[in-house]
Tab-separated table of C-alpha atoms and ligand atoms in Angstrom:
chain	number	residue	atom	x	y	z
A	1	MET	CA	80.902	32.626	76.268
A	2	LYS	CA	82.796	30.914	73.983
A	3	PRO	CA	86.654	32.781	72.767
A	4	ALA	CA	86.388	34.783	69.445
A	5	LEU	CA	88.909	33.565	66.717
A	6	LEU	CA	89.425	34.682	63.248
A	7	LEU	CA	89.921	32.252	60.811
A	8	VAL	CA	91.994	33.404	57.849
A	9	ALA	CA	91.643	30.653	55.330
A	10	PRO	CA	89.569	27.518	55.155
A	11	ILE	CA	91.176	24.562	56.514
A	12	TYR	CA	90.766	20.750	56.634
A	13	ALA	CA	86.875	20.353	56.976
A	14	PRO	CA	86.842	18.295	59.933
A	15	THR	CA	89.137	20.445	61.959
A	16	GLN	CA	87.246	23.517	60.946
A	17	ALA	CA	84.024	22.023	62.132
A	18	ARG	CA	85.546	21.327	65.725
A	19	LEU	CA	86.654	25.069	65.527
A	20	GLU	CA	83.468	26.449	64.632
A	21	SER	CA	81.750	24.308	67.362
A	22	ASP	CA	84.193	25.371	70.078
A	23	TYR	CA	84.588	28.917	69.475
A	24	ARG	CA	83.013	31.827	67.899
A	25	VAL	CA	84.795	31.706	64.586
A	26	ALA	CA	84.973	34.670	62.084
A	27	ARG	CA	85.469	33.563	58.679
A	28	TRP	CA	87.735	36.263	57.197
A	29	TYR	CA	88.436	34.516	53.753
A	30	ASP	CA	84.648	34.537	52.597
A	31	ALA	CA	83.403	37.605	54.579
A	32	PRO	CA	81.249	39.379	52.101
A	33	ASP	CA	82.172	42.862	53.854
A	34	ARG	CA	85.600	42.250	55.583
A	35	ALA	CA	85.442	45.897	57.033
A	36	ALA	CA	82.393	45.076	58.935
A	37	LEU	CA	83.705	41.558	60.106
A	38	LEU	CA	86.881	43.330	61.427
A	39	ALA	CA	84.604	46.022	63.113
A	40	GLN	CA	82.723	43.363	64.980
A	41	ALA	CA	85.661	40.700	65.496
A	42	ALA	CA	89.069	42.897	66.051
A	43	PRO	CA	88.131	44.294	69.791
A	44	GLU	CA	88.094	40.587	70.878
A	45	VAL	CA	90.130	38.381	68.883
A	46	ARG	CA	93.239	37.012	70.293
A	47	VAL	CA	93.788	33.946	68.066
A	48	ALA	CA	94.316	33.692	64.218
A	49	VAL	CA	93.978	30.213	62.229
A	50	THR	CA	95.342	30.215	58.999
A	51	SER	CA	96.903	27.495	56.298
A	52	GLY	CA	100.330	27.418	55.336
A	53	GLY	CA	99.379	28.788	51.674
A	54	ALA	CA	97.341	31.798	52.788
A	55	GLY	CA	99.579	32.768	55.893
A	56	MET	CA	98.949	36.193	57.280
A	57	LYS	CA	100.160	39.546	56.122
A	58	ALA	CA	101.523	42.346	58.066
A	59	GLU	CA	98.415	44.210	57.111
A	60	LEU	CA	95.823	41.788	58.686
A	61	ILE	CA	98.071	41.315	61.870
A	62	GLY	CA	98.013	45.372	62.295
A	63	LYS	CA	94.327	45.408	61.981
A	64	LEU	CA	93.957	42.894	64.995
A	65	PRO	CA	95.506	44.736	68.185
A	66	ARG	CA	94.525	42.271	70.354
A	67	LEU	CA	96.163	39.288	68.622
A	68	GLU	CA	98.393	37.077	70.658
A	69	LEU	CA	98.644	33.845	68.592
A	70	ILE	CA	98.561	32.860	64.796
A	71	ALA	CA	98.050	29.075	64.567
A	72	CYS	CA	99.336	27.782	61.155
A	73	PHE	CA	97.500	24.673	59.685
A	74	GLY	CA	100.708	23.285	57.822
A	75	VAL	CA	104.588	23.272	58.700
A	76	GLY	CA	105.638	25.832	56.391
A	77	VAL	CA	105.393	29.419	57.882
A	78	ASP	CA	106.856	31.591	55.071
A	79	ALA	CA	103.524	32.901	54.031
A	80	ILE	CA	102.948	34.561	57.529
A	81	ASP	CA	104.760	37.925	58.120
A	82	LEU	CA	107.065	36.532	60.989
A	83	ALA	CA	108.609	39.741	61.614
A	84	ALA	CA	105.078	41.572	62.008
A	85	ALA	CA	104.280	38.961	64.433
A	86	ARG	CA	107.559	39.150	66.377
A	87	ALA	CA	107.491	43.056	66.605
A	88	ARG	CA	104.111	42.572	68.614
A	89	GLY	CA	105.148	39.472	70.524
A	90	ILE	CA	102.492	37.329	68.637
A	91	ARG	CA	103.272	33.769	68.970
A	92	VAL	CA	103.141	31.438	66.046
A	93	THR	CA	102.566	27.570	65.661
A	94	ASN	CA	102.937	25.237	63.116
A	95	THR	CA	102.263	21.370	62.368
A	96	PRO	CA	105.656	19.745	62.022
A	97	ASP	CA	106.494	16.055	62.142
A	98	VAL	CA	102.993	14.560	61.685
A	99	LEU	CA	103.542	15.278	57.854
A	100	THR	CA	106.849	14.678	57.246
A	101	ASP	CA	106.372	10.918	56.214
A	102	ASP	CA	103.659	11.592	53.963
A	103	VAL	CA	105.606	14.442	52.020
A	104	ALA	CA	108.687	12.240	52.067
A	105	ASP	CA	106.611	9.573	50.546
A	106	LEU	CA	105.306	12.009	47.536
A	107	ALA	CA	108.913	13.060	46.863
A	108	LEU	CA	109.996	9.543	46.452
A	109	GLY	CA	107.184	9.307	44.153
A	110	LEU	CA	108.093	11.886	42.067
A	111	VAL	CA	111.588	10.631	41.967
A	112	LEU	CA	110.142	7.117	40.563
A	113	ALA	CA	107.890	8.753	38.445
A	114	THR	CA	110.438	11.261	36.613
A	115	VAL	CA	113.453	8.697	36.523
A	116	ARG	CA	111.192	5.828	35.415
A	117	ARG	CA	109.069	7.846	33.460
A	118	ILE	CA	105.985	6.240	35.005
A	119	VAL	CA	103.452	8.697	34.006
A	120	ALA	CA	104.717	9.140	30.501
A	121	ALA	CA	104.686	5.364	30.142
A	122	ASP	CA	101.044	5.486	31.260
A	123	ARG	CA	100.717	7.813	28.607
A	124	TYR	CA	102.477	5.713	26.202
A	125	VAL	CA	100.069	2.575	27.021
A	126	ARG	CA	96.724	4.881	26.946
A	127	GLU	CA	97.613	6.445	23.539
A	128	GLY	CA	98.135	2.979	21.845
A	129	ARG	CA	101.808	3.932	20.995
A	130	TRP	CA	103.121	0.684	22.644
A	131	LEU	CA	101.107	-1.443	19.503
A	132	LYS	CA	103.748	0.523	17.484
A	133	GLY	CA	106.742	-0.371	19.524
A	134	PRO	CA	108.471	-0.400	22.990
A	135	MET	CA	108.792	2.620	24.756
A	136	ALA	CA	112.587	4.176	25.008
A	137	LEU	CA	114.597	2.877	28.062
A	138	THR	CA	114.537	4.993	31.211
A	139	GLY	CA	117.299	6.080	33.777
A	140	ARG	CA	117.886	3.756	37.065
A	141	ILE	CA	117.062	4.453	40.679
A	142	LYS	CA	119.904	2.504	42.380
A	143	GLY	CA	123.416	4.217	42.291
A	144	THR	CA	121.870	7.756	41.103
A	145	ARG	CA	123.232	10.140	43.187
A	146	LEU	CA	120.466	12.184	44.971
A	147	GLY	CA	121.136	15.747	46.089
A	148	VAL	CA	118.957	16.937	49.155
A	149	VAL	CA	118.659	20.787	49.466
A	150	GLY	CA	117.548	20.982	52.982
A	151	MET	CA	118.275	17.996	55.373
A	152	GLY	CA	115.458	19.050	57.971
A	153	ARG	CA	112.731	16.561	59.055
A	154	ILE	CA	111.413	15.950	55.514
A	155	GLY	CA	114.883	15.900	53.986
A	156	GLN	CA	115.782	13.386	56.116
A	157	ALA	CA	113.007	11.306	55.675
A	158	ILE	CA	113.446	11.555	51.821
A	159	ALA	CA	117.084	10.433	52.463
A	160	GLN	CA	116.091	7.414	54.455
A	161	ARG	CA	113.780	6.363	51.600
A	162	ALA	CA	116.134	6.871	48.949
A	163	ALA	CA	118.769	4.897	50.805
A	164	ALA	CA	116.493	2.143	50.941
A	165	PHE	CA	116.357	2.266	47.011
A	166	GLY	CA	120.027	1.891	46.842
A	167	MET	CA	120.380	5.787	45.913
A	168	ASP	CA	123.871	7.645	46.731
A	169	ILE	CA	122.767	10.855	48.908
A	170	ALA	CA	124.600	13.926	49.576
A	171	TYR	CA	122.971	17.298	50.808
A	172	HIS	CA	123.350	21.009	51.200
A	173	GLY	CA	122.120	23.546	53.740
A	174	PRO	CA	123.227	26.085	56.011
A	175	SER	CA	125.175	23.584	58.329
A	176	ALA	CA	126.194	20.037	58.204
A	177	LYS	CA	123.815	17.783	60.282
A	178	PRO	CA	124.312	14.614	62.553
A	179	VAL	CA	123.064	12.340	59.625
A	180	PRO	CA	124.825	9.400	57.910
A	181	TRP	CA	124.941	11.333	54.413
A	182	ARG	CA	127.893	13.547	53.080
A	183	TYR	CA	127.538	17.261	53.437
A	184	GLU	CA	128.165	19.515	50.258
A	185	PRO	CA	128.592	23.225	51.494
A	186	ASP	CA	128.414	24.251	47.856
A	187	LEU	CA	125.084	23.900	46.263
A	188	LEU	CA	126.253	24.291	42.650
A	189	ALA	CA	128.863	21.142	43.453
A	190	LEU	CA	125.943	19.078	44.938
A	191	ALA	CA	123.900	20.213	41.682
A	192	ARG	CA	126.692	19.073	39.467
A	193	GLU	CA	127.300	15.738	40.995
A	194	SER	CA	123.688	14.929	41.389
A	195	GLY	CA	121.386	12.847	38.918
A	196	VAL	CA	117.961	14.374	41.041
A	197	LEU	CA	118.051	17.050	43.167
A	198	VAL	CA	115.301	17.294	45.895
A	199	VAL	CA	114.313	20.442	47.317
A	200	ALA	CA	113.081	20.351	50.732
A	201	CYS	CA	114.205	23.597	52.404
A	202	PRO	CA	111.819	26.239	53.756
A	203	GLY	CA	110.346	29.013	51.465
A	204	GLY	CA	110.349	32.790	52.264
A	205	GLU	CA	112.733	35.375	51.348
A	206	SER	CA	116.130	33.527	52.618
A	207	THR	CA	115.473	30.681	50.072
A	208	ARG	CA	113.852	32.913	47.269
A	209	ARG	CA	115.176	31.799	43.675
A	210	LEU	CA	117.854	29.727	45.242
A	211	ILE	CA	117.376	27.110	42.482
A	212	ASP	CA	118.313	29.383	39.844
A	213	ARG	CA	119.714	28.930	36.515
A	214	ALA	CA	123.170	28.658	37.386
A	215	VAL	CA	121.809	25.353	39.558
A	216	LEU	CA	119.759	23.918	36.909
A	217	ASP	CA	122.495	24.135	34.523
A	218	ALA	CA	125.027	22.412	36.961
A	219	LEU	CA	122.219	19.727	37.339
A	220	GLY	CA	122.343	19.543	33.421
A	221	PRO	CA	120.477	17.906	30.504
A	222	ALA	CA	120.307	14.267	32.417
A	223	GLY	CA	119.366	15.801	35.815
A	224	ILE	CA	116.084	15.991	37.253
A	225	LEU	CA	114.541	18.282	39.798
A	226	ILE	CA	112.170	17.545	42.022
A	227	ASN	CA	110.422	20.215	44.419
A	228	ILE	CA	107.971	19.540	47.392
A	229	ALA	CA	109.481	22.615	49.343
A	230	ARG	CA	107.855	25.889	47.844
A	231	GLY	CA	107.398	27.206	44.390
A	232	SER	CA	109.194	30.432	45.747
A	233	VAL	CA	112.466	28.285	46.391
A	234	VAL	CA	112.615	27.606	42.097
A	235	ASP	CA	113.179	30.327	39.585
A	236	GLU	CA	110.431	28.967	37.719
A	237	ASP	CA	111.143	31.103	34.418
A	238	ALA	CA	114.574	29.564	34.537
A	239	LEU	CA	113.151	26.047	35.133
A	240	VAL	CA	110.920	26.278	32.256
A	241	ALA	CA	113.340	27.547	30.015
A	242	ALA	CA	115.708	24.747	31.031
A	243	LEU	CA	113.060	22.098	30.227
A	244	ALA	CA	111.913	23.280	27.182
A	245	SER	CA	115.318	23.618	25.859
A	246	GLY	CA	116.580	20.398	27.102
A	247	ARG	CA	119.207	21.970	29.178
A	248	LEU	CA	117.807	20.160	32.108
A	249	GLY	CA	116.348	16.442	32.103
A	250	GLY	CA	113.253	16.492	33.877
A	251	ALA	CA	111.474	17.653	36.843
A	252	GLY	CA	108.802	16.707	39.670
A	253	LEU	CA	106.901	19.432	40.820
A	254	ASP	CA	104.120	19.701	43.535
A	255	VAL	CA	104.509	23.452	44.341
A	256	PHE	CA	104.801	26.454	41.968
A	257	ALA	CA	105.618	30.100	42.311
A	258	ASP	CA	101.682	30.804	41.641
A	259	GLU	CA	99.589	28.306	43.031
A	260	PRO	CA	97.245	26.996	41.620
A	261	ARG	CA	98.374	28.454	38.413
A	262	VAL	CA	100.879	26.372	36.836
A	263	PRO	CA	102.672	27.648	33.660
A	264	ALA	CA	101.200	26.372	30.320
A	265	ALA	CA	104.927	25.601	29.214
A	266	LEU	CA	104.931	23.025	31.875
A	267	LEU	CA	101.882	21.263	30.782
A	268	ALA	CA	102.954	20.752	27.523
A	269	LEU	CA	106.445	18.953	28.412
A	270	ASP	CA	106.477	15.074	28.646
A	271	ASN	CA	109.654	15.035	30.972
A	272	VAL	CA	107.435	16.644	33.855
A	273	VAL	CA	105.341	15.302	36.548
A	274	LEU	CA	103.102	17.786	37.989
A	275	GLN	CA	101.165	17.390	41.508
A	276	PRO	CA	98.314	20.232	42.967
A	277	HIS	CA	100.338	20.487	46.108
A	278	GLN	CA	99.568	17.085	47.645
A	279	GLY	CA	102.631	16.376	49.657
A	280	SER	CA	100.611	16.438	53.190
A	281	ALA	CA	97.128	15.738	51.176
A	282	THR	CA	96.213	12.307	53.142
A	283	HIS	CA	93.198	12.078	55.641
A	284	ALA	CA	95.571	10.639	58.210
A	285	THR	CA	98.043	13.483	58.116
A	286	ARG	CA	95.376	16.249	57.565
A	287	GLY	CA	93.805	15.220	60.713
A	288	ALA	CA	96.838	14.792	62.759
A	289	MET	CA	97.664	18.368	61.453
A	290	GLY	CA	94.124	19.576	62.462
A	291	GLN	CA	94.518	18.124	65.944
A	292	LEU	CA	97.917	20.115	66.341
A	293	VAL	CA	96.024	23.216	65.283
A	294	LEU	CA	92.940	22.358	67.765
A	295	ASP	CA	95.900	21.481	70.526
A	296	ASN	CA	97.697	24.718	70.352
A	297	VAL	CA	94.643	26.923	70.033
A	298	GLU	CA	93.316	25.065	73.341
A	299	ALA	CA	96.513	25.241	75.137
A	300	PHE	CA	96.683	28.910	74.456
A	301	PHE	CA	93.189	29.777	75.924
A	302	ALA	CA	93.925	27.368	79.095
A	303	GLY	CA	97.192	29.215	79.507
A	304	ARG	CA	99.432	26.316	78.869
A	305	PRO	CA	102.569	26.015	76.938
A	306	LEU	CA	101.728	25.839	73.321
A	307	PRO	CA	102.757	22.170	72.034
A	308	THR	CA	104.291	23.195	68.415
A	309	PRO	CA	105.701	26.826	68.808
A	310	VAL	CA	107.556	28.031	65.907
A	311	THR	CA	110.695	29.545	67.473
B	401	NAP	P1	112.898	21.705	58.826
B	401	NAP	O1	112.904	20.575	59.450
B	401	NAP	O2	112.828	23.033	59.430
B	401	NAP	O3	113.798	21.511	57.705
B	401	NAP	C1	114.265	22.776	56.677
B	401	NAP	C2	115.822	22.494	56.453
B	401	NAP	O4	115.978	23.288	55.436
B	401	NAP	C3	116.560	22.558	57.818
B	401	NAP	O5	117.697	21.657	57.640
B	401	NAP	C4	117.535	23.777	57.368
B	401	NAP	O6	118.662	23.937	57.919
B	401	NAP	C5	117.592	23.828	55.762
B	401	NAP	N1	117.672	24.874	55.179
B	401	NAP	C6	117.192	26.306	55.655
B	401	NAP	N2	117.719	27.320	54.586
B	401	NAP	C7	118.314	26.447	53.601
B	401	NAP	C8	118.988	27.003	52.544
B	401	NAP	N3	119.257	28.300	52.230
B	401	NAP	N4	119.449	25.853	51.792
B	401	NAP	C9	119.342	24.754	52.286
B	401	NAP	N5	118.728	24.264	53.074
B	401	NAP	C10	118.236	25.219	53.836
B	401	NAP	O7	111.336	21.759	57.944
B	401	NAP	P2	110.683	20.324	57.230
B	401	NAP	O8	109.419	20.073	58.069
B	401	NAP	O9	111.497	19.348	56.797
B	401	NAP	O10	109.844	21.215	56.118
B	401	NAP	C11	110.373	21.915	54.885
B	401	NAP	C12	109.697	22.461	53.898
B	401	NAP	O11	108.868	21.828	53.353
B	401	NAP	C13	108.537	23.396	54.834
B	401	NAP	O12	109.302	24.618	55.238
B	401	NAP	C14	107.550	23.771	53.955
B	401	NAP	O13	107.948	24.830	53.016
B	401	NAP	C15	107.503	22.453	52.866
B	401	NAP	N6	106.509	21.515	52.794
B	401	NAP	C16	106.114	21.348	51.767
B	401	NAP	C17	104.743	20.395	51.958
B	401	NAP	C18	104.158	20.087	50.635
B	401	NAP	O14	102.908	19.701	50.946
B	401	NAP	N7	104.496	19.935	49.309
B	401	NAP	C19	104.193	19.889	53.035
B	401	NAP	C20	105.008	20.314	54.204
B	401	NAP	C21	106.187	21.310	54.154
B	401	NAP	P3	118.843	24.483	59.293
B	401	NAP	O15	118.472	23.598	60.185
B	401	NAP	O16	120.434	24.427	59.393
B	401	NAP	O17	118.498	25.818	59.405
């Protein structure tokens, strides 16, 4: 008999189709009667598959006494209760590396779109305002100081791209990395000296509201914040207030505190570029992420080492 598996949230459709053909999948997210689903699945489910956004709460982990693996479709595991998993010896896998380039590309897209006001300029043309006169001049990419918060896989890919554009790069994080860019141990100092600050660190409790009013004020009226990490890393109320009052110059945001809900105030601002969490959302990358999920689940059932465990 095929092994049982709990699917906590929907994932990339072709990957989900493969899971549903290779395993007996109990779909938690759309079960009409979750208690009945658990009563049937819990005695045999050893693997749960979830998305980075949905994660897995301690409560659900607690209802699966035989759970041994949580395979996450996504690199960010901040929505999984890792402490609850660790306490039971449940292993967790994610999908690192394969999405790095696409997320970095989107980050650079947001840097270009905000500094050169590409989306605002598109509106300028569409609304016929060009017929009445030229658009205002914009900032320049080359020579602008880019501060990267979190010089990990994605942070480094962003820095490589920004370097090719002639940006001047520095970064902040818990420790200096063996990279060719300047380490700044003080986040406020990095924000003060940056024209653009890109957030690329993990979400979760340790980084909650790391980008607060003080950081936004240090970035200042000419500064731009780009967030492709997690909405939780930025104090969204402080961000909206800083943008609306002109204390912050602009923002490019792929992630939000309460996705897919975006504060109405942000929708009304011309100096903000918004994305519906699209960092890894290309066919190629979603396929590669799905393959990693399949590989981890298969390795688990075969008793082989997990390809991409979260350590
Ligand atoms: P990673 O390789 O683990 O890099 C994370 C980096 O953040 C590490 O260098 C880490 O430093 C640093 N960091 C940890 N705590 C920090 C703090 N308090 N302040 C500043 N830096 C800190 O992870 P990754 O693959 O680059 O992914 C980063 C995050 O991007 C993910 O966790 C995920 O939330 C987000 N993401 C978003 C999308 C999207 O669609 N928008 C897609 C993929 C990923 P140490 O190594 O010293 O701990």
